[in-house]
Short mmCIF file of C-alpha atoms and ligand atoms in Angstrom, two decimals:
data_model
loop_
_atom_site.label_atom_id
_atom_site.label_comp_id
_atom_site.label_asym_id
_atom_site.label_seq_id
_atom_site.Cartn_x
_atom_site.Cartn_y
_atom_site.Cartn_z
CA MET A 221 -13.85 13.41 5.25
CA PRO A 222 -11.86 12.22 2.31
CA ILE A 223 -9.09 14.32 0.91
CA TYR A 224 -8.12 13.54 -2.63
CA GLU A 225 -4.87 14.47 -4.21
CA TYR A 226 -5.12 15.47 -7.81
CA PHE A 227 -2.70 16.03 -10.59
CA CYS A 228 -3.72 18.40 -13.35
CA LEU A 229 -2.88 16.87 -16.70
CA LYS A 230 -3.09 20.24 -18.37
CA CYS A 231 -0.77 22.42 -16.32
CA LYS A 232 0.93 19.69 -14.26
CA LYS A 233 -0.12 21.19 -10.98
CA GLU A 234 -0.66 18.98 -7.97
CA PHE A 235 -3.24 19.93 -5.41
CA GLU A 236 -5.36 18.46 -2.67
CA GLU A 237 -9.09 18.76 -2.57
CA LEU A 238 -11.39 18.03 0.30
CA VAL A 239 -14.34 16.38 -1.35
CA LEU A 240 -17.51 16.86 0.61
CA ASN A 241 -19.75 15.58 -2.10
CA LYS A 242 -18.77 12.56 -4.15
CA GLU A 243 -20.51 13.95 -7.18
CA GLU A 244 -18.81 17.29 -6.85
CA GLU A 245 -16.77 18.26 -9.84
CA VAL A 246 -13.20 19.09 -9.04
CA LYS A 247 -11.40 21.69 -11.05
CA CYS A 248 -7.78 22.65 -11.13
CA PRO A 249 -7.35 25.78 -9.00
CA ALA A 250 -4.69 27.07 -11.35
CA CYS A 251 -6.18 26.62 -14.81
CA GLY A 252 -9.71 25.44 -14.15
CA SER A 253 -9.25 22.26 -16.13
CA LYS A 254 -11.24 19.19 -15.23
CA ASN A 255 -8.69 16.96 -16.86
CA LEU A 256 -7.36 15.62 -13.60
CA GLU A 257 -5.80 12.49 -12.37
CA ARG A 258 -6.64 11.36 -8.88
CA LYS A 259 -3.48 10.24 -7.18
CA PHE A 260 -4.65 8.79 -3.91
CA SER A 261 -7.14 9.37 -1.19
CA THR A 262 -6.82 9.51 2.51
CA PHE A 263 -9.04 10.35 5.38
CA ALA A 264 -8.45 13.57 7.21
CA THR A 265 -9.74 12.16 10.46
CA GLN A 266 -7.36 9.21 10.33
CA GLY A 267 -4.42 11.50 9.83
CA LEU A 268 -5.45 13.61 12.78
CA GLU A 269 -5.98 10.64 15.05
CA LYS A 270 -2.44 9.55 14.54
CA ASN A 271 -1.15 12.85 15.87
CA VAL A 272 -3.72 13.58 18.52
CA GLY A 273 -3.85 10.09 19.96
CA SER A 274 -0.16 9.90 20.81
CA LYS A 275 0.13 13.48 21.93
CA SER A 276 0.97 14.29 25.52
CA CYS A 277 2.10 17.50 27.12
CA SER A 278 5.76 18.12 27.71
CA SER A 279 5.55 18.12 31.51
CA CYS A 280 3.92 14.72 31.94
CA HIS A 281 3.80 11.46 30.10
CA ALA A 282 0.13 10.90 30.57
CA THR A 283 -2.43 11.91 28.00
CA SER A 284 -4.64 13.71 30.46
CA CYS A 285 -3.44 16.20 33.01
CA LYS A 286 -4.23 19.83 33.72
CA THR A 287 -1.76 21.11 31.16
CA CYS A 288 -2.72 18.62 28.49
CA ARG A 289 -4.91 20.12 25.78
ZN1 ZN B 1145 -4.27 22.96 -14.15
#
């Protein structure tokens, strides 16, 4: 799912919005303005993969043992 980072041009607030629907209108959570600038987008799943994939438990160096997960 894409997460977009927005910058409100009205009140200068930055916030992230998980956009489920491309057509969904995004409003500033602080002032409700739709005058937003989209800064960049990333994918939540990609970010998680990076952490989860390289994660191992502290007692072994494998990624699958009894104490892993
Ligand atoms: Zn705002």
